[in-house]
Amino acid sequence: MQKILVFLDFTMSFILVFSLVLLAASCSENKANNSMTGYNVNTIQDNDDIIVGAENIATYYNDLKGKKVGMVVNQTSRVGSAHLVDSLLELGIDIVTIFAPEHGFRGMADAGEHVKNGIDTKTGVPLISLYGKKKKPQTEDIKNIDIMVFDIQDVGARFYTYISSLHYVMEACAEHNIPLIVLDRPNPNAHYIDGPILEKEFSSFVGMHQVPIVYGMTIGEYAKMINGEKWLNNEVETDLTVVPCNNYTHDAFYELPVKPSPNLPNIRSIYLYPSLCLFEGSTVSVGRGTDTQFQVVGHPTYSNNTFQFTPVSKPGAKHPKHMDKLCNGIDLTKLTTGYLHDRNTIDLSYILQFHKDLSKSNRAFFNKNNFFEKLAGTSKLRTQILEGKTEDEIRKTWKNGIEQFKKTRSKYLIYK
């Protein structure tokens, strides 16, 4: 009988190892044949050697084996061509709850649209929204969870809300003594640091921490910084493990295989996002309701009509700004991805250009609420624009804050 048990144990171990090998092979094959699902631009240099944290299943499998696992994931949580949830379930991992951030588990909800609780129809696993009535897991949500896994693709801009969801998940795990594993992924905007440092009085879900707009860190490095700088409530600290990427540096080209959210359809939009998202606090459209979101900018009364577009209701943008109205503006779809990757600053010229144009005709540029301040993380930028400051003059006021942040950032880096 003992020999039979030993044989069965050996057999199960062999099957597990073989499964992990097959998954690794699937990841490699997927990279080799990657058609950039959802992308419509020419492929820049592809970093086929990069292995994301989720693909290193052998590294964290034993931590999950025999545990009740919670997963904070969305459509970007992939292992090769398969979803991480499906891959782990096939390996016998007991996933008891899936937590969905902004845009939902499948990534189709509008920006700002509340995501509802439910059941994942494919797996039957309960879904709990972290972008509805609550943004932080509550005691009843995690009371049966032994360990939590966070695997979501970030794009490296402070107002992209997945790092805010990370904060609240870390806080809940720390308060309930639940270990957290963050599966790291490359940040396509990790090659530079820029923008004003957020001031505490402008903290919100689109900016919770005193960091610049572009912070030059992966989400795993950022999690270490949240812990190390004691940004969680009551300075609690999460039992945190980061599974790093292999063969990655901050300067690497990395074109995402899956859209990180409905209105970032390609790598060009991701590169332009840190510069254009400030328009969300204005009356100017950034192309929501078109197929070139965050690659076109326009307003119905903008004086130059050499380029035009009309936002319409679409999935992921049901009620876009200036819906069904012809907008005059600028077309950034011709900018090459290589040029955008080489750029190491936020481009304020678009904001300054549109503000100047609309002001000439006495058209409002800023929204009536203070959303522009929340996105900028400060009231100073609006004041500087109203005063007619140049881009260079504005940028000089960021310098000291950026230099101080770089010192803080350096303590938590995993990659060069």
Short mmCIF file of N, CA and C in Angstrom, two decimals, residues 25 94 144 217 225 270 355 368 375 402 414:
data_model
loop_
_atom_site.label_atom_id
_atom_site.label_comp_id
_atom_site.label_asym_id
_atom_site.label_seq_id
_atom_site.Cartn_x
_atom_site.Cartn_y
_atom_site.Cartn_z
N ALA A 25 5.19 26.57 -22.28
CA ALA A 25 5.29 26.45 -23.74
C ALA A 25 4.20 27.25 -24.44
N ASP A 94 -7.94 26.31 -5.57
CA ASP A 94 -9.29 26.58 -5.10
C ASP A 94 -9.52 28.10 -5.06
N ASN A 144 -13.29 34.16 4.23
CA ASN A 144 -12.96 32.76 3.90
C ASN A 144 -11.72 32.63 3.01
N MET A 217 7.53 53.02 -12.50
CA MET A 217 7.64 51.80 -11.71
C MET A 217 6.62 50.78 -12.21
N MET A 225 6.43 50.12 -2.60
CA MET A 225 6.50 51.50 -2.14
C MET A 225 5.32 51.84 -1.22
N ILE A 270 -1.64 54.36 -25.20
CA ILE A 270 -1.03 54.19 -23.87
C ILE A 270 0.11 55.18 -23.66
N HIS A 355 -6.46 75.39 -24.71
CA HIS A 355 -6.90 76.42 -23.77
C HIS A 355 -6.83 77.80 -24.43
N LYS A 368 -16.63 72.62 -14.76
CA LYS A 368 -17.04 73.41 -13.60
C LYS A 368 -16.63 72.77 -12.28
N LEU A 375 -6.98 65.30 -11.29
CA LEU A 375 -6.11 64.63 -12.25
C LEU A 375 -4.68 65.16 -12.17
N ILE A 402 10.10 66.05 -8.39
CA ILE A 402 10.51 64.85 -9.12
C ILE A 402 11.82 64.30 -8.58
N ILE A 414 12.92 46.92 -8.50
CA ILE A 414 13.31 45.53 -8.75
C ILE A 414 14.14 45.44 -10.01
#
